[in-house]
Tab-separated table of C-alpha atoms in Angstrom:
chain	number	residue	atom	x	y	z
A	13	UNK	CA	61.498	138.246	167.157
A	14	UNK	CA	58.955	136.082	166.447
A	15	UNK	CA	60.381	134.186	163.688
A	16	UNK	CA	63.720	133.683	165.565
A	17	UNK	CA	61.685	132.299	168.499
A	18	UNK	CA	60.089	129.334	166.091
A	19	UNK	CA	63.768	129.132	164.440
A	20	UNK	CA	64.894	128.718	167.361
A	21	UNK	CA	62.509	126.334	168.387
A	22	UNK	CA	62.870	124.313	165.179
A	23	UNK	CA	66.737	124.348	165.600
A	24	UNK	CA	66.116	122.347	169.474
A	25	UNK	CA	63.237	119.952	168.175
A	26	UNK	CA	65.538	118.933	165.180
A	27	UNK	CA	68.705	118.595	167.895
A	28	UNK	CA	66.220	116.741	170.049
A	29	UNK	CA	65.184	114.192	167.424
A	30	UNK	CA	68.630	113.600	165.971
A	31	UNK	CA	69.737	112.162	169.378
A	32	UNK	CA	66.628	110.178	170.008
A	33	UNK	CA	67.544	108.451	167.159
A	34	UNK	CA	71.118	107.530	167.601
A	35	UNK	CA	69.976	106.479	171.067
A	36	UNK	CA	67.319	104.358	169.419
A	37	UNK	CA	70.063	103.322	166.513
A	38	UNK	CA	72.390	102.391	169.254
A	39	UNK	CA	69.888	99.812	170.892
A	40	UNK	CA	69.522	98.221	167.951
A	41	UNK	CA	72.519	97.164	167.201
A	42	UNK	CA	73.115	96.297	171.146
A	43	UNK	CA	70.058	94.157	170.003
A	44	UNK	CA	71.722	93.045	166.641
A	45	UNK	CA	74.828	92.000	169.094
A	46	UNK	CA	72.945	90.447	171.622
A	47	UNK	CA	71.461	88.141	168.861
A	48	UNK	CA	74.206	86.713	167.537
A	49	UNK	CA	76.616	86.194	170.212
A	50	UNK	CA	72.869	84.043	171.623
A	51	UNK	CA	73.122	82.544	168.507
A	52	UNK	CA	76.748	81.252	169.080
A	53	UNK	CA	76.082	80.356	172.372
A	54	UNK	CA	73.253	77.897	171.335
A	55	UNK	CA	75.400	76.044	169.315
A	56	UNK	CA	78.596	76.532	172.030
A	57	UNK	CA	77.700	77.566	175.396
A	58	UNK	CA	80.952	77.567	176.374
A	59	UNK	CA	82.134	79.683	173.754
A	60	UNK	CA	84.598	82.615	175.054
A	61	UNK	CA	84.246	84.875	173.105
A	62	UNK	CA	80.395	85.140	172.448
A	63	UNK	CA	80.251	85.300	176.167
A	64	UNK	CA	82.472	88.019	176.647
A	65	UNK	CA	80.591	90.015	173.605
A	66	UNK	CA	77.582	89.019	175.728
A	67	UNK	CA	79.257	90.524	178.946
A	68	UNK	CA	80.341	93.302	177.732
A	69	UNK	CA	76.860	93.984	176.290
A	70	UNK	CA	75.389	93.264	180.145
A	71	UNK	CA	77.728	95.830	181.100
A	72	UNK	CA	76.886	98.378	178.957
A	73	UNK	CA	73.435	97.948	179.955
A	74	UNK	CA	74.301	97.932	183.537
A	75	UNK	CA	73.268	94.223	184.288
A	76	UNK	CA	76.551	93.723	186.342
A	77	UNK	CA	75.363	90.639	187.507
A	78	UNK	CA	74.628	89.232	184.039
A	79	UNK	CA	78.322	90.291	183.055
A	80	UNK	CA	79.206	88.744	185.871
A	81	UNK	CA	77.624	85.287	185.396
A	82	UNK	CA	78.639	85.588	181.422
A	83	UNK	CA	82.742	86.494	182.399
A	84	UNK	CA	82.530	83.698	184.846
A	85	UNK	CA	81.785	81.223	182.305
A	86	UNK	CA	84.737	82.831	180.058
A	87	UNK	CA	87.306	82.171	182.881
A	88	UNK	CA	86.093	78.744	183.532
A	89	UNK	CA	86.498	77.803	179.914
A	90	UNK	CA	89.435	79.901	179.221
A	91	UNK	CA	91.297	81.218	182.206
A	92	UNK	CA	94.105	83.062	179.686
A	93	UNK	CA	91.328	85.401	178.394
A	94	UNK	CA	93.543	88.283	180.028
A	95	UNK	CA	90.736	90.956	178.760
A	96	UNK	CA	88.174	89.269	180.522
A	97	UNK	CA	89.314	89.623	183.933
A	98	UNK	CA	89.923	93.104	183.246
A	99	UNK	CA	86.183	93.257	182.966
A	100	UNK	CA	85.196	91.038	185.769
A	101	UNK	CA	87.151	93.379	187.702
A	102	UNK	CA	85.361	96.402	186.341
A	103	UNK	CA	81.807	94.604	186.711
A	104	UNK	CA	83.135	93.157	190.592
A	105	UNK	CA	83.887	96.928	191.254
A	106	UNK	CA	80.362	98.121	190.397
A	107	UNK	CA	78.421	95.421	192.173
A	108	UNK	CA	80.578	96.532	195.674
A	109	UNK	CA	82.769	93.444	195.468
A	110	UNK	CA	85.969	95.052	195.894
A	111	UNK	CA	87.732	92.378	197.722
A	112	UNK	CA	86.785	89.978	194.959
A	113	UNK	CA	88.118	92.469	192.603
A	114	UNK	CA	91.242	93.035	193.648
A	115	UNK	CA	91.888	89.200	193.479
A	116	UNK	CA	90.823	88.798	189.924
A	117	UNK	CA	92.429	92.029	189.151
A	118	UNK	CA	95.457	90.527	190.486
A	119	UNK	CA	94.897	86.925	188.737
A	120	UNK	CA	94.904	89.266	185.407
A	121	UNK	CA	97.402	90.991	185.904
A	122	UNK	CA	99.689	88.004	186.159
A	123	UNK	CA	98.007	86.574	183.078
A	124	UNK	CA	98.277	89.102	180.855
A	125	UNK	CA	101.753	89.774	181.692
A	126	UNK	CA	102.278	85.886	180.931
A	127	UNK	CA	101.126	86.737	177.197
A	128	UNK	CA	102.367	89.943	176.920
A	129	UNK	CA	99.420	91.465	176.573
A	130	UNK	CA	100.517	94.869	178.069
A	131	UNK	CA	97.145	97.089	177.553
A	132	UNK	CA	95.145	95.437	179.421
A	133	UNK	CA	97.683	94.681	182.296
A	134	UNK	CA	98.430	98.114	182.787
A	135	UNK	CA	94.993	99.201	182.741
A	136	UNK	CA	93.965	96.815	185.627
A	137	UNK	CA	97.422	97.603	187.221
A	138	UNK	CA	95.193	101.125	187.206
A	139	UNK	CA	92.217	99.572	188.489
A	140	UNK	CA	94.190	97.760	191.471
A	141	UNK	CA	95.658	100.908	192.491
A	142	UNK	CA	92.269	103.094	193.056
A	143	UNK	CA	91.598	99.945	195.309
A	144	UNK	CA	94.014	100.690	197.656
C-alpha cells in the first residue's frame, strides 16, 4: 500500500510539473510575441498588423484596455481590418461597453461582408445577437 501511495504520489508531482511548464513555455512565447510585434511598432507605429498581434496578446492576458487602445489604432489606420473589429467587440464586451460594442460589431459586420470575409462576419453576427 505503501509503495502505491508514493507511486501515486510521484504520478501527481510529475502531472503537476508537466503543466507548470507548458504554462511557463506558453509565457514565453507570449513574451517572444510581444517582442517582436514592439519591435515592428518602433519602426511603424502605425503598423496594423503588429498592433493587432499586440491586441490580441493584451487580450489574452486580460489587459482589455490595452487591446483596446492597440485595436483602436488598427481601425484608425486601417478601418477594412474586418478581424479587428471582431475583437474590439470582444474586448468592448469585457470592459462593460456593450453599447459601444454593438456599434463596432455592427461597423464589422458591414465591413467584412464588403470583402467577403464571411468567418468573421458571422461570428460577430453571433456576438451582436447575445447583445440583444
Amino acid at each position: 500500500a505503501t509503495v502505491a501511495t508514493f507511486q501515486r504520489f510521484g504520478a501527481e508531482a510529475k502531472a503537476k510539473r508537466e503543466v507548470a511548464e507548458q504554462q511557463e513555455r506558453a509565457l514565453r512565447e507570449l513574451a517572444d510575441r510581444e517582442r517582436m510585434f514592439r519591435q515592428v511598432l518602433d519602426i511603424d507605429p502605425e503598423d496594423a498588423l503588429a498592433n493587432y498581434g499586440l491586441a490580441g496578446i493584451f487580450h489574452e492576458r486580460g489587459d482589455h484596455r490595452g487591446a483596446r487602445d492597440a485595436l483602436e489604432k488598427v481601425l484608425a489606420s486601417d478601418p477594412r481590418y474586418s478581424v479587428a473589429y471582431l475583437l474590439l467587440g470582444k474586448v468592448l464586451i469585457a470592459l462593460g461597453e456593450t453599447a459601444r460594442a454593438q456599434t463596432v460589431l455592427d461597423e464589422g459586420i458591414r465591413v467584412a461582408a464588403q470583402k467577403g470575409d464571411m468567418m468573421p462576419a458571422n461570428e460577430m453576427q453571433g456576438l451582436r445577437l447575445t447583445l440583444g
